[in-house]
Amino acid sequence: MRDNAKSGALTEVTFYILLSLYAPKHGYAVMQFIEEKTGGRLSLGAGTLYGALNSLLEKKWIEPCGGREGRKKEYRITERGKEIAEKELYRLRELAAVAAEIIGGAV
Amino acid sequence: MSKKCYRFFGGLLSAQENWLNKMAAMGYRLIRTEKLLYEFQKCSPGEVEYRIDFIAEKSAEKAKEYHDLLEELGYRVFFKNINLNYSVGKVHWRPWAEKGGRIASNATTFNRELLIVEKSRDGKPFELHTTYEDKAGYCANLRDPWFMLFVLFGVLGLVQRSALLLTLGAIALIPVFLYQIQILKFKQDAKTKEW
Protein backbone atom coordinates (compact mmCIF):
# COMPACT_ATOMS: atom_id res chain seq x y z
CA MET A 1 0.00 0.00 0.00
CA ARG A 2 1.24 3.44 -0.82
CA ASP A 3 1.48 5.94 1.93
CA ASN A 4 -0.97 8.58 0.90
CA ALA A 5 -2.37 9.33 4.29
CA LYS A 6 -0.98 12.82 4.22
CA SER A 7 -2.12 13.99 0.84
CA GLY A 8 -5.73 15.00 0.65
CA ALA A 9 -8.13 14.51 -2.20
CA LEU A 10 -7.83 16.78 -5.20
CA THR A 11 -10.77 18.52 -6.76
CA GLU A 12 -11.73 17.29 -10.19
CA VAL A 13 -10.75 20.63 -11.69
CA THR A 14 -7.30 20.51 -10.10
CA PHE A 15 -6.68 16.95 -11.19
CA TYR A 16 -7.75 17.59 -14.77
CA ILE A 17 -5.56 20.68 -15.02
CA LEU A 18 -2.57 18.72 -13.72
CA LEU A 19 -3.26 15.93 -16.22
CA SER A 20 -3.62 18.37 -19.09
CA LEU A 21 -0.19 19.85 -18.33
CA TYR A 22 1.86 16.66 -18.69
CA ALA A 23 2.37 18.24 -22.11
CA PRO A 24 2.89 22.04 -21.98
CA LYS A 25 -0.23 24.01 -22.83
CA HIS A 26 -1.64 27.47 -22.68
CA GLY A 27 -4.96 28.33 -21.09
CA TYR A 28 -7.15 27.74 -24.09
CA ALA A 29 -5.64 24.30 -24.71
CA VAL A 30 -6.16 23.35 -21.05
CA MET A 31 -9.84 24.19 -21.38
CA GLN A 32 -10.14 22.27 -24.64
CA PHE A 33 -8.36 19.26 -23.15
CA ILE A 34 -10.78 19.11 -20.24
CA GLU A 35 -13.88 19.54 -22.40
CA GLU A 36 -12.66 16.91 -24.81
CA LYS A 37 -11.70 14.33 -22.20
CA THR A 38 -14.96 14.70 -20.30
CA GLY A 39 -17.13 14.95 -23.40
CA GLY A 40 -18.22 18.39 -22.32
CA ARG A 41 -19.38 17.20 -18.91
CA LEU A 42 -16.87 19.42 -17.16
CA SER A 43 -16.78 22.89 -18.62
CA LEU A 44 -14.62 25.42 -16.82
CA GLY A 45 -15.50 29.08 -16.55
CA ALA A 46 -12.65 31.38 -17.49
CA GLY A 47 -12.54 32.96 -14.04
CA THR A 48 -12.45 29.57 -12.39
CA LEU A 49 -9.69 28.39 -14.73
CA TYR A 50 -7.64 31.51 -14.05
CA GLY A 51 -8.04 31.11 -10.28
CA ALA A 52 -7.13 27.42 -10.44
CA LEU A 53 -4.02 28.02 -12.58
CA ASN A 54 -2.88 30.70 -10.14
CA SER A 55 -3.28 28.56 -7.05
CA LEU A 56 -1.45 25.67 -8.74
CA LEU A 57 1.36 28.06 -9.67
CA GLU A 58 1.55 29.23 -6.07
CA LYS A 59 1.77 25.64 -4.86
CA LYS A 60 4.43 25.02 -7.51
CA TRP A 61 2.52 22.02 -8.84
CA ILE A 62 2.71 23.67 -12.25
CA GLU A 63 5.12 26.22 -13.67
CA PRO A 64 5.16 28.68 -16.54
CA CYS A 65 7.35 27.39 -19.31
CA GLY A 66 9.58 29.09 -21.80
CA GLY A 67 7.98 30.00 -25.06
CA ARG A 68 5.40 32.71 -24.91
CA GLU A 69 3.37 32.72 -28.07
CA GLY A 70 2.70 36.41 -28.16
CA ARG A 71 0.72 37.12 -25.01
CA LYS A 72 -0.29 33.53 -24.41
CA LYS A 73 1.26 31.99 -21.34
CA GLU A 74 2.27 28.35 -21.40
CA TYR A 75 2.32 26.08 -18.38
CA ARG A 76 3.56 22.59 -17.57
CA ILE A 77 3.37 20.26 -14.60
CA THR A 78 6.29 20.11 -12.14
CA GLU A 79 7.85 17.00 -10.54
CA ARG A 80 5.94 17.83 -7.37
CA GLY A 81 2.76 18.11 -9.39
CA LYS A 82 3.39 14.70 -10.93
CA GLU A 83 3.82 13.15 -7.47
CA ILE A 84 0.52 14.65 -6.39
CA ALA A 85 -1.25 13.46 -9.52
CA GLU A 86 0.13 9.94 -9.07
CA LYS A 87 -1.11 9.75 -5.50
CA GLU A 88 -4.49 10.95 -6.64
CA LEU A 89 -4.62 8.15 -9.19
CA TYR A 90 -4.05 5.57 -6.42
CA ARG A 91 -6.66 7.20 -4.26
CA LEU A 92 -9.23 7.16 -7.03
CA ARG A 93 -8.46 3.54 -7.89
CA GLU A 94 -9.08 2.59 -4.29
CA LEU A 95 -12.27 4.62 -4.21
CA ALA A 96 -13.51 3.13 -7.48
CA ALA A 97 -12.74 -0.39 -6.23
CA VAL A 98 -14.70 0.14 -3.02
CA ALA A 99 -17.57 1.69 -4.93
CA ALA A 100 -17.68 -1.14 -7.46
CA GLU A 101 -17.68 -3.66 -4.61
CA ILE A 102 -20.62 -2.03 -2.92
CA ILE A 103 -22.67 -0.72 -5.79
CA GLY A 104 -21.68 -3.52 -8.11
CA GLY A 105 -21.66 -3.38 -11.83
CA ALA A 106 -18.67 -3.06 -14.09
CA VAL A 107 -17.53 0.34 -15.21
CA MET B 1 -23.86 53.46 -38.21
CA SER B 2 -23.11 53.15 -34.55
CA LYS B 3 -25.56 53.69 -31.72
CA LYS B 4 -24.47 55.57 -28.66
CA CYS B 5 -26.07 55.14 -25.26
CA TYR B 6 -25.25 56.87 -22.02
CA ARG B 7 -25.86 54.89 -18.87
CA PHE B 8 -24.52 54.68 -15.37
CA PHE B 9 -25.01 51.50 -13.39
CA GLY B 10 -22.58 51.98 -10.51
CA GLY B 11 -22.46 48.87 -8.38
CA LEU B 12 -25.53 47.32 -10.02
CA LEU B 13 -23.52 44.80 -11.98
CA SER B 14 -26.37 42.48 -12.89
CA ALA B 15 -28.47 45.42 -14.12
CA GLN B 16 -25.61 46.38 -16.42
CA GLU B 17 -25.20 42.80 -17.59
CA ASN B 18 -28.92 42.43 -18.23
CA TRP B 19 -29.04 45.67 -20.17
CA LEU B 20 -26.11 44.66 -22.39
CA ASN B 21 -27.74 41.29 -23.04
CA LYS B 22 -31.01 43.01 -23.90
CA MET B 23 -29.16 45.23 -26.37
CA ALA B 24 -27.48 42.14 -27.84
CA ALA B 25 -30.86 40.44 -28.16
CA MET B 26 -32.07 43.47 -30.11
CA GLY B 27 -29.07 43.22 -32.39
CA TYR B 28 -26.55 45.61 -30.92
CA ARG B 29 -23.05 44.57 -29.95
CA LEU B 30 -20.67 46.68 -27.96
CA ILE B 31 -17.71 48.22 -29.76
CA ARG B 32 -16.47 50.85 -27.33
CA THR B 33 -16.97 52.05 -23.79
CA GLU B 34 -16.11 55.21 -21.95
CA LYS B 35 -17.06 56.42 -18.49
CA LEU B 36 -20.76 56.78 -19.30
CA LEU B 37 -20.76 55.85 -22.94
CA TYR B 38 -21.62 52.53 -24.52
CA GLU B 39 -21.22 52.48 -28.28
CA PHE B 40 -22.91 49.72 -30.25
CA GLN B 41 -22.83 48.35 -33.75
CA LYS B 42 -25.55 46.42 -35.54
CA CYS B 43 -25.28 42.65 -35.40
CA SER B 44 -27.76 39.86 -35.78
CA PRO B 45 -30.06 39.62 -32.75
CA GLY B 46 -28.74 37.25 -30.11
CA GLU B 47 -25.43 36.76 -31.88
CA VAL B 48 -23.44 37.58 -28.76
CA GLU B 49 -23.94 37.56 -25.01
CA TYR B 50 -22.30 39.38 -22.13
CA ARG B 51 -21.01 38.76 -18.66
CA ILE B 52 -19.56 41.26 -16.26
CA ASP B 53 -16.66 40.39 -14.02
CA PHE B 54 -15.51 42.45 -11.05
CA ILE B 55 -11.71 42.52 -10.96
CA ALA B 56 -10.82 45.48 -8.73
CA GLU B 57 -9.18 43.22 -6.15
CA LYS B 58 -6.61 42.13 -8.72
CA SER B 59 -3.24 43.80 -9.19
CA ALA B 60 -2.58 45.53 -12.50
CA GLU B 61 -0.46 42.60 -13.58
CA LYS B 62 -3.08 39.98 -12.65
CA ALA B 63 -5.86 42.01 -14.25
CA LYS B 64 -3.85 42.16 -17.47
CA GLU B 65 -3.07 38.45 -17.29
CA TYR B 66 -6.73 37.61 -16.75
CA HIS B 67 -7.74 39.94 -19.58
CA ASP B 68 -5.25 38.23 -21.91
CA LEU B 69 -6.48 34.78 -20.93
CA LEU B 70 -10.06 35.80 -21.72
CA GLU B 71 -8.97 37.03 -25.14
CA GLU B 72 -7.04 33.84 -25.70
CA LEU B 73 -10.24 31.91 -24.97
CA GLY B 74 -11.88 33.79 -27.82
CA TYR B 75 -13.87 36.35 -25.88
CA ARG B 76 -13.94 40.06 -26.61
CA VAL B 77 -13.12 42.02 -23.50
CA PHE B 78 -13.74 45.61 -22.45
CA PHE B 79 -12.46 47.31 -19.33
CA LYS B 80 -15.10 49.41 -17.58
CA ASN B 81 -15.17 51.79 -14.65
CA ILE B 82 -17.54 51.11 -11.78
CA ASN B 83 -17.58 54.65 -10.36
CA LEU B 84 -17.65 58.09 -11.90
CA ASN B 85 -14.44 59.83 -11.24
CA TYR B 86 -12.89 62.33 -13.54
CA SER B 87 -9.80 63.15 -11.54
CA VAL B 88 -6.33 62.50 -12.87
CA GLY B 89 -3.45 61.02 -10.94
CA LYS B 90 -5.63 59.90 -8.11
CA VAL B 91 -4.52 57.16 -5.78
CA HIS B 92 -6.91 54.84 -3.97
CA TRP B 93 -6.23 52.45 -1.15
CA ARG B 94 -8.27 49.28 -1.40
CA PRO B 95 -8.07 47.58 1.97
CA TRP B 96 -10.35 44.79 0.75
CA ALA B 97 -8.08 43.74 -2.09
CA GLU B 98 -6.00 40.59 -1.82
CA LYS B 99 -3.19 40.39 0.72
CA GLY B 100 -3.89 43.23 3.08
CA GLY B 101 -4.96 45.91 0.72
CA ARG B 102 -3.68 47.38 -2.45
CA ILE B 103 -3.13 50.85 -3.75
CA ALA B 104 -5.06 51.55 -6.91
CA SER B 105 -3.95 54.41 -9.11
CA ASN B 106 -4.75 55.48 -12.63
CA ALA B 107 -1.98 53.16 -13.78
CA THR B 108 -3.61 50.08 -12.26
CA THR B 109 -7.22 48.96 -12.01
CA PHE B 110 -8.59 52.32 -10.89
CA ASN B 111 -11.46 53.11 -13.26
CA ARG B 112 -10.96 49.65 -14.75
CA GLU B 113 -12.75 47.73 -12.04
CA LEU B 114 -14.99 45.77 -14.36
CA LEU B 115 -14.52 43.56 -17.34
CA ILE B 116 -17.30 43.28 -19.87
CA VAL B 117 -16.84 39.93 -21.54
CA GLU B 118 -18.52 39.16 -24.86
CA LYS B 119 -18.96 35.67 -26.23
CA SER B 120 -20.47 34.63 -29.53
CA ARG B 121 -23.50 32.50 -28.78
CA ASP B 122 -22.67 28.90 -29.63
CA GLY B 123 -25.28 27.05 -27.64
CA LYS B 124 -22.92 26.36 -24.77
CA PRO B 125 -23.56 28.00 -21.42
CA PHE B 126 -21.49 31.08 -20.69
CA GLU B 127 -20.36 31.33 -17.09
CA LEU B 128 -17.09 32.80 -15.89
CA HIS B 129 -17.24 31.17 -12.47
CA THR B 130 -18.28 27.55 -12.43
CA THR B 131 -17.20 25.82 -9.21
CA TYR B 132 -19.03 26.56 -5.96
CA GLU B 133 -15.82 27.51 -4.23
CA ASP B 134 -14.88 29.98 -6.95
CA LYS B 135 -18.40 31.41 -6.99
CA ALA B 136 -18.25 31.94 -3.23
CA GLY B 137 -14.84 33.60 -3.57
CA TYR B 138 -16.09 35.87 -6.33
CA CYS B 139 -19.09 36.92 -4.23
CA ALA B 140 -16.73 37.69 -1.36
CA ASN B 141 -14.77 39.97 -3.71
CA LEU B 142 -18.04 41.75 -4.48
CA ARG B 143 -19.07 41.94 -0.86
CA ASP B 144 -15.89 43.31 0.68
CA PRO B 145 -15.89 46.81 -0.87
CA TRP B 146 -19.48 47.31 0.38
CA PHE B 147 -18.42 46.19 3.81
CA MET B 148 -15.59 48.74 3.77
CA LEU B 149 -18.10 51.43 2.79
CA PHE B 150 -20.28 50.40 5.71
CA VAL B 151 -17.33 50.65 8.13
CA LEU B 152 -16.17 53.95 6.64
CA PHE B 153 -19.59 55.63 6.73
CA GLY B 154 -20.32 54.09 10.11
CA VAL B 155 -17.16 55.44 11.72
CA LEU B 156 -17.43 58.85 10.05
CA GLY B 157 -21.11 59.01 10.96
CA LEU B 158 -20.37 58.31 14.61
CA VAL B 159 -17.47 60.76 14.76
CA GLN B 160 -19.40 63.51 12.99
CA ARG B 161 -22.72 62.56 14.58
CA SER B 162 -24.23 62.70 11.14
CA ALA B 163 -27.49 60.87 10.51
CA LEU B 164 -26.90 61.12 6.76
CA LEU B 165 -23.58 59.27 6.94
CA LEU B 166 -25.03 56.65 9.23
CA THR B 167 -27.90 56.13 6.80
CA LEU B 168 -25.44 55.71 3.93
CA GLY B 169 -23.58 53.19 6.07
CA ALA B 170 -26.80 51.29 6.66
CA ILE B 171 -27.56 51.31 2.93
CA ALA B 172 -24.11 49.84 2.23
CA LEU B 173 -25.04 46.94 4.47
CA ILE B 174 -27.81 45.83 2.11
CA PRO B 175 -25.48 44.48 -0.61
CA VAL B 176 -23.24 43.05 2.10
CA PHE B 177 -26.17 40.96 3.31
CA LEU B 178 -27.31 39.97 -0.17
CA TYR B 179 -23.83 38.80 -1.17
CA GLN B 180 -23.40 37.08 2.17
CA ILE B 181 -26.56 35.05 1.61
CA GLN B 182 -25.21 33.93 -1.77
CA ILE B 183 -21.82 33.06 -0.29
CA LEU B 184 -23.44 30.91 2.39
CA LYS B 185 -25.54 29.17 -0.24
CA PHE B 186 -22.49 28.41 -2.41
CA LYS B 187 -20.53 27.21 0.62
CA GLN B 188 -23.41 24.93 1.55
CA ASP B 189 -23.42 23.50 -1.97
CA ALA B 190 -19.63 23.16 -1.89
CA LYS B 191 -19.88 20.82 1.09
CA THR B 192 -21.08 18.00 -1.09
CA LYS B 193 -20.38 19.08 -4.65
CA GLU B 194 -17.52 20.74 -6.44
CA TRP B 195 -19.63 22.27 -9.20
CSV table of C-alpha atoms in Angstrom, one decimal:
chain,number,residue,atom,x,y,z
A,1,MET,CA,0.0,0.0,0.0
A,2,ARG,CA,1.2,3.4,-0.8
A,3,ASP,CA,1.5,5.9,1.9
A,4,ASN,CA,-1.0,8.6,0.9
A,5,ALA,CA,-2.4,9.3,4.3
A,6,LYS,CA,-1.0,12.8,4.2
A,7,SER,CA,-2.1,14.0,0.8
A,8,GLY,CA,-5.7,15.0,0.7
A,9,ALA,CA,-8.1,14.5,-2.2
A,10,LEU,CA,-7.8,16.8,-5.2
A,11,THR,CA,-10.8,18.5,-6.8
A,12,GLU,CA,-11.7,17.3,-10.2
A,13,VAL,CA,-10.7,20.6,-11.7
A,14,THR,CA,-7.3,20.5,-10.1
A,15,PHE,CA,-6.7,16.9,-11.2
A,16,TYR,CA,-7.7,17.6,-14.8
A,17,ILE,CA,-5.6,20.7,-15.0
A,18,LEU,CA,-2.6,18.7,-13.7
A,19,LEU,CA,-3.3,15.9,-16.2
A,20,SER,CA,-3.6,18.4,-19.1
A,21,LEU,CA,-0.2,19.9,-18.3
A,22,TYR,CA,1.9,16.7,-18.7
A,23,ALA,CA,2.4,18.2,-22.1
A,24,PRO,CA,2.9,22.0,-22.0
A,25,LYS,CA,-0.2,24.0,-22.8
A,26,HIS,CA,-1.6,27.5,-22.7
A,27,GLY,CA,-5.0,28.3,-21.1
A,28,TYR,CA,-7.1,27.7,-24.1
A,29,ALA,CA,-5.6,24.3,-24.7
A,30,VAL,CA,-6.2,23.3,-21.1
A,31,MET,CA,-9.8,24.2,-21.4
A,32,GLN,CA,-10.1,22.3,-24.6
A,33,PHE,CA,-8.4,19.3,-23.1
A,34,ILE,CA,-10.8,19.1,-20.2
A,35,GLU,CA,-13.9,19.5,-22.4
A,36,GLU,CA,-12.7,16.9,-24.8
A,37,LYS,CA,-11.7,14.3,-22.2
A,38,THR,CA,-15.0,14.7,-20.3
A,39,GLY,CA,-17.1,14.9,-23.4
A,40,GLY,CA,-18.2,18.4,-22.3
A,41,ARG,CA,-19.4,17.2,-18.9
A,42,LEU,CA,-16.9,19.4,-17.2
A,43,SER,CA,-16.8,22.9,-18.6
A,44,LEU,CA,-14.6,25.4,-16.8
A,45,GLY,CA,-15.5,29.1,-16.6
A,46,ALA,CA,-12.6,31.4,-17.5
A,47,GLY,CA,-12.5,33.0,-14.0
A,48,THR,CA,-12.4,29.6,-12.4
A,49,LEU,CA,-9.7,28.4,-14.7
A,50,TYR,CA,-7.6,31.5,-14.0
A,51,GLY,CA,-8.0,31.1,-10.3
A,52,ALA,CA,-7.1,27.4,-10.4
A,53,LEU,CA,-4.0,28.0,-12.6
A,54,ASN,CA,-2.9,30.7,-10.1
A,55,SER,CA,-3.3,28.6,-7.1
A,56,LEU,CA,-1.5,25.7,-8.7
A,57,LEU,CA,1.4,28.1,-9.7
A,58,GLU,CA,1.5,29.2,-6.1
A,59,LYS,CA,1.8,25.6,-4.9
A,60,LYS,CA,4.4,25.0,-7.5
A,61,TRP,CA,2.5,22.0,-8.8
A,62,ILE,CA,2.7,23.7,-12.2
A,63,GLU,CA,5.1,26.2,-13.7
A,64,PRO,CA,5.2,28.7,-16.5
A,65,CYS,CA,7.4,27.4,-19.3
A,66,GLY,CA,9.6,29.1,-21.8
A,67,GLY,CA,8.0,30.0,-25.1
A,68,ARG,CA,5.4,32.7,-24.9
A,69,GLU,CA,3.4,32.7,-28.1
A,70,GLY,CA,2.7,36.4,-28.2
A,71,ARG,CA,0.7,37.1,-25.0
A,72,LYS,CA,-0.3,33.5,-24.4
A,73,LYS,CA,1.3,32.0,-21.3
A,74,GLU,CA,2.3,28.4,-21.4
A,75,TYR,CA,2.3,26.1,-18.4
A,76,ARG,CA,3.6,22.6,-17.6
A,77,ILE,CA,3.4,20.3,-14.6
A,78,THR,CA,6.3,20.1,-12.1
A,79,GLU,CA,7.9,17.0,-10.5
A,80,ARG,CA,5.9,17.8,-7.4
A,81,GLY,CA,2.8,18.1,-9.4
A,82,LYS,CA,3.4,14.7,-10.9
A,83,GLU,CA,3.8,13.1,-7.5
A,84,ILE,CA,0.5,14.7,-6.4
A,85,ALA,CA,-1.3,13.5,-9.5
A,86,GLU,CA,0.1,9.9,-9.1
A,87,LYS,CA,-1.1,9.8,-5.5
A,88,GLU,CA,-4.5,10.9,-6.6
A,89,LEU,CA,-4.6,8.1,-9.2
A,90,TYR,CA,-4.1,5.6,-6.4
A,91,ARG,CA,-6.7,7.2,-4.3
A,92,LEU,CA,-9.2,7.2,-7.0
A,93,ARG,CA,-8.5,3.5,-7.9
A,94,GLU,CA,-9.1,2.6,-4.3
A,95,LEU,CA,-12.3,4.6,-4.2
A,96,ALA,CA,-13.5,3.1,-7.5
A,97,ALA,CA,-12.7,-0.4,-6.2
A,98,VAL,CA,-14.7,0.1,-3.0
A,99,ALA,CA,-17.6,1.7,-4.9
A,100,ALA,CA,-17.7,-1.1,-7.5
A,101,GLU,CA,-17.7,-3.7,-4.6
A,102,ILE,CA,-20.6,-2.0,-2.9
A,103,ILE,CA,-22.7,-0.7,-5.8
A,104,GLY,CA,-21.7,-3.5,-8.1
A,105,GLY,CA,-21.7,-3.4,-11.8
A,106,ALA,CA,-18.7,-3.1,-14.1
A,107,VAL,CA,-17.5,0.3,-15.2
B,1,MET,CA,-23.9,53.5,-38.2
B,2,SER,CA,-23.1,53.1,-34.5
B,3,LYS,CA,-25.6,53.7,-31.7
B,4,LYS,CA,-24.5,55.6,-28.7
B,5,CYS,CA,-26.1,55.1,-25.3
B,6,TYR,CA,-25.3,56.9,-22.0
B,7,ARG,CA,-25.9,54.9,-18.9
B,8,PHE,CA,-24.5,54.7,-15.4
B,9,PHE,CA,-25.0,51.5,-13.4
B,10,GLY,CA,-22.6,52.0,-10.5
B,11,GLY,CA,-22.5,48.9,-8.4
B,12,LEU,CA,-25.5,47.3,-10.0
B,13,LEU,CA,-23.5,44.8,-12.0
B,14,SER,CA,-26.4,42.5,-12.9
B,15,ALA,CA,-28.5,45.4,-14.1
B,16,GLN,CA,-25.6,46.4,-16.4
B,17,GLU,CA,-25.2,42.8,-17.6
B,18,ASN,CA,-28.9,42.4,-18.2
B,19,TRP,CA,-29.0,45.7,-20.2
B,20,LEU,CA,-26.1,44.7,-22.4
B,21,ASN,CA,-27.7,41.3,-23.0
B,22,LYS,CA,-31.0,43.0,-23.9
B,23,MET,CA,-29.2,45.2,-26.4
B,24,ALA,CA,-27.5,42.1,-27.8
B,25,ALA,CA,-30.9,40.4,-28.2
B,26,MET,CA,-32.1,43.5,-30.1
B,27,GLY,CA,-29.1,43.2,-32.4
B,28,TYR,CA,-26.5,45.6,-30.9
B,29,ARG,CA,-23.1,44.6,-29.9
B,30,LEU,CA,-20.7,46.7,-28.0
B,31,ILE,CA,-17.7,48.2,-29.8
B,32,ARG,CA,-16.5,50.8,-27.3
B,33,THR,CA,-17.0,52.1,-23.8
B,34,GLU,CA,-16.1,55.2,-21.9
B,35,LYS,CA,-17.1,56.4,-18.5
B,36,LEU,CA,-20.8,56.8,-19.3
B,37,LEU,CA,-20.8,55.8,-22.9
B,38,TYR,CA,-21.6,52.5,-24.5
B,39,GLU,CA,-21.2,52.5,-28.3
B,40,PHE,CA,-22.9,49.7,-30.3
B,41,GLN,CA,-22.8,48.4,-33.7
B,42,LYS,CA,-25.6,46.4,-35.5
B,43,CYS,CA,-25.3,42.6,-35.4
B,44,SER,CA,-27.8,39.9,-35.8
B,45,PRO,CA,-30.1,39.6,-32.8
B,46,GLY,CA,-28.7,37.2,-30.1
B,47,GLU,CA,-25.4,36.8,-31.9
B,48,VAL,CA,-23.4,37.6,-28.8
B,49,GLU,CA,-23.9,37.6,-25.0
B,50,TYR,CA,-22.3,39.4,-22.1
B,51,ARG,CA,-21.0,38.8,-18.7
B,52,ILE,CA,-19.6,41.3,-16.3
B,53,ASP,CA,-16.7,40.4,-14.0
B,54,PHE,CA,-15.5,42.5,-11.1
B,55,ILE,CA,-11.7,42.5,-11.0
B,56,ALA,CA,-10.8,45.5,-8.7
B,57,GLU,CA,-9.2,43.2,-6.1
B,58,LYS,CA,-6.6,42.1,-8.7
B,59,SER,CA,-3.2,43.8,-9.2
B,60,ALA,CA,-2.6,45.5,-12.5
B,61,GLU,CA,-0.5,42.6,-13.6
B,62,LYS,CA,-3.1,40.0,-12.7
B,63,ALA,CA,-5.9,42.0,-14.3
B,64,LYS,CA,-3.9,42.2,-17.5
B,65,GLU,CA,-3.1,38.5,-17.3
B,66,TYR,CA,-6.7,37.6,-16.8
B,67,HIS,CA,-7.7,39.9,-19.6
B,68,ASP,CA,-5.2,38.2,-21.9
B,69,LEU,CA,-6.5,34.8,-20.9
B,70,LEU,CA,-10.1,35.8,-21.7
B,71,GLU,CA,-9.0,37.0,-25.1
B,72,GLU,CA,-7.0,33.8,-25.7
B,73,LEU,CA,-10.2,31.9,-25.0
B,74,GLY,CA,-11.9,33.8,-27.8
B,75,TYR,CA,-13.9,36.4,-25.9
B,76,ARG,CA,-13.9,40.1,-26.6
B,77,VAL,CA,-13.1,42.0,-23.5
B,78,PHE,CA,-13.7,45.6,-22.5
B,79,PHE,CA,-12.5,47.3,-19.3
B,80,LYS,CA,-15.1,49.4,-17.6
B,81,ASN,CA,-15.2,51.8,-14.6
B,82,ILE,CA,-17.5,51.1,-11.8
B,83,ASN,CA,-17.6,54.7,-10.4
B,84,LEU,CA,-17.7,58.1,-11.9
B,85,ASN,CA,-14.4,59.8,-11.2
B,86,TYR,CA,-12.9,62.3,-13.5
B,87,SER,CA,-9.8,63.1,-11.5
B,88,VAL,CA,-6.3,62.5,-12.9
B,89,GLY,CA,-3.5,61.0,-10.9
B,90,LYS,CA,-5.6,59.9,-8.1
B,91,VAL,CA,-4.5,57.2,-5.8
B,92,HIS,CA,-6.9,54.8,-4.0
B,93,TRP,CA,-6.2,52.5,-1.2
B,94,ARG,CA,-8.3,49.3,-1.4
B,95,PRO,CA,-8.1,47.6,2.0
B,96,TRP,CA,-10.4,44.8,0.7
B,97,ALA,CA,-8.1,43.7,-2.1
B,98,GLU,CA,-6.0,40.6,-1.8
B,99,LYS,CA,-3.2,40.4,0.7
B,100,GLY,CA,-3.9,43.2,3.1
B,101,GLY,CA,-5.0,45.9,0.7
B,102,ARG,CA,-3.7,47.4,-2.4
B,103,ILE,CA,-3.1,50.8,-3.8
B,104,ALA,CA,-5.1,51.5,-6.9
B,105,SER,CA,-3.9,54.4,-9.1
B,106,ASN,CA,-4.8,55.5,-12.6
B,107,ALA,CA,-2.0,53.2,-13.8
B,108,THR,CA,-3.6,50.1,-12.3
B,109,THR,CA,-7.2,49.0,-12.0
B,110,PHE,CA,-8.6,52.3,-10.9
B,111,ASN,CA,-11.5,53.1,-13.3
B,112,ARG,CA,-11.0,49.7,-14.8
B,113,GLU,CA,-12.8,47.7,-12.0
B,114,LEU,CA,-15.0,45.8,-14.4
B,115,LEU,CA,-14.5,43.6,-17.3
B,116,ILE,CA,-17.3,43.3,-19.9
B,117,VAL,CA,-16.8,39.9,-21.5
B,118,GLU,CA,-18.5,39.2,-24.9
B,119,LYS,CA,-19.0,35.7,-26.2
B,120,SER,CA,-20.5,34.6,-29.5
B,121,ARG,CA,-23.5,32.5,-28.8
B,122,ASP,CA,-22.7,28.9,-29.6
B,123,GLY,CA,-25.3,27.1,-27.6
B,124,LYS,CA,-22.9,26.4,-24.8
B,125,PRO,CA,-23.6,28.0,-21.4
B,126,PHE,CA,-21.5,31.1,-20.7
B,127,GLU,CA,-20.4,31.3,-17.1
B,128,LEU,CA,-17.1,32.8,-15.9
B,129,HIS,CA,-17.2,31.2,-12.5
B,130,THR,CA,-18.3,27.5,-12.4
B,131,THR,CA,-17.2,25.8,-9.2
B,132,TYR,CA,-19.0,26.6,-6.0
B,133,GLU,CA,-15.8,27.5,-4.2
B,134,ASP,CA,-14.9,30.0,-6.9
B,135,LYS,CA,-18.4,31.4,-7.0
B,136,ALA,CA,-18.2,31.9,-3.2
B,137,GLY,CA,-14.8,33.6,-3.6
B,138,TYR,CA,-16.1,35.9,-6.3
B,139,CYS,CA,-19.1,36.9,-4.2
B,140,ALA,CA,-16.7,37.7,-1.4
B,141,ASN,CA,-14.8,40.0,-3.7
B,142,LEU,CA,-18.0,41.7,-4.5
B,143,ARG,CA,-19.1,41.9,-0.9
B,144,ASP,CA,-15.9,43.3,0.7
B,145,PRO,CA,-15.9,46.8,-0.9
B,146,TRP,CA,-19.5,47.3,0.4
B,147,PHE,CA,-18.4,46.2,3.8
B,148,MET,CA,-15.6,48.7,3.8
B,149,LEU,CA,-18.1,51.4,2.8
B,150,PHE,CA,-20.3,50.4,5.7
B,151,VAL,CA,-17.3,50.7,8.1
B,152,LEU,CA,-16.2,53.9,6.6
B,153,PHE,CA,-19.6,55.6,6.7
B,154,GLY,CA,-20.3,54.1,10.1
B,155,VAL,CA,-17.2,55.4,11.7
B,156,LEU,CA,-17.4,58.8,10.0
B,157,GLY,CA,-21.1,59.0,11.0
B,158,LEU,CA,-20.4,58.3,14.6
B,159,VAL,CA,-17.5,60.8,14.8
B,160,GLN,CA,-19.4,63.5,13.0
B,161,ARG,CA,-22.7,62.6,14.6
B,162,SER,CA,-24.2,62.7,11.1
B,163,ALA,CA,-27.5,60.9,10.5
B,164,LEU,CA,-26.9,61.1,6.8
B,165,LEU,CA,-23.6,59.3,6.9
B,166,LEU,CA,-25.0,56.6,9.2
B,167,THR,CA,-27.9,56.1,6.8
B,168,LEU,CA,-25.4,55.7,3.9
B,169,GLY,CA,-23.6,53.2,6.1
B,170,ALA,CA,-26.8,51.3,6.7
B,171,ILE,CA,-27.6,51.3,2.9
B,172,ALA,CA,-24.1,49.8,2.2
B,173,LEU,CA,-25.0,46.9,4.5
B,174,ILE,CA,-27.8,45.8,2.1
B,175,PRO,CA,-25.5,44.5,-0.6
B,176,VAL,CA,-23.2,43.0,2.1
B,177,PHE,CA,-26.2,41.0,3.3
B,178,LEU,CA,-27.3,40.0,-0.2
B,179,TYR,CA,-23.8,38.8,-1.2
B,180,GLN,CA,-23.4,37.1,2.2
B,181,ILE,CA,-26.6,35.0,1.6
B,182,GLN,CA,-25.2,33.9,-1.8
B,183,ILE,CA,-21.8,33.1,-0.3
B,184,LEU,CA,-23.4,30.9,2.4
B,185,LYS,CA,-25.5,29.2,-0.2
B,186,PHE,CA,-22.5,28.4,-2.4
B,187,LYS,CA,-20.5,27.2,0.6
B,188,GLN,CA,-23.4,24.9,1.6
B,189,ASP,CA,-23.4,23.5,-2.0
B,190,ALA,CA,-19.6,23.2,-1.9
B,191,LYS,CA,-19.9,20.8,1.1
B,192,THR,CA,-21.1,18.0,-1.1
B,193,LYS,CA,-20.4,19.1,-4.6
B,194,GLU,CA,-17.5,20.7,-6.4
B,195,TRP,CA,-19.6,22.3,-9.2
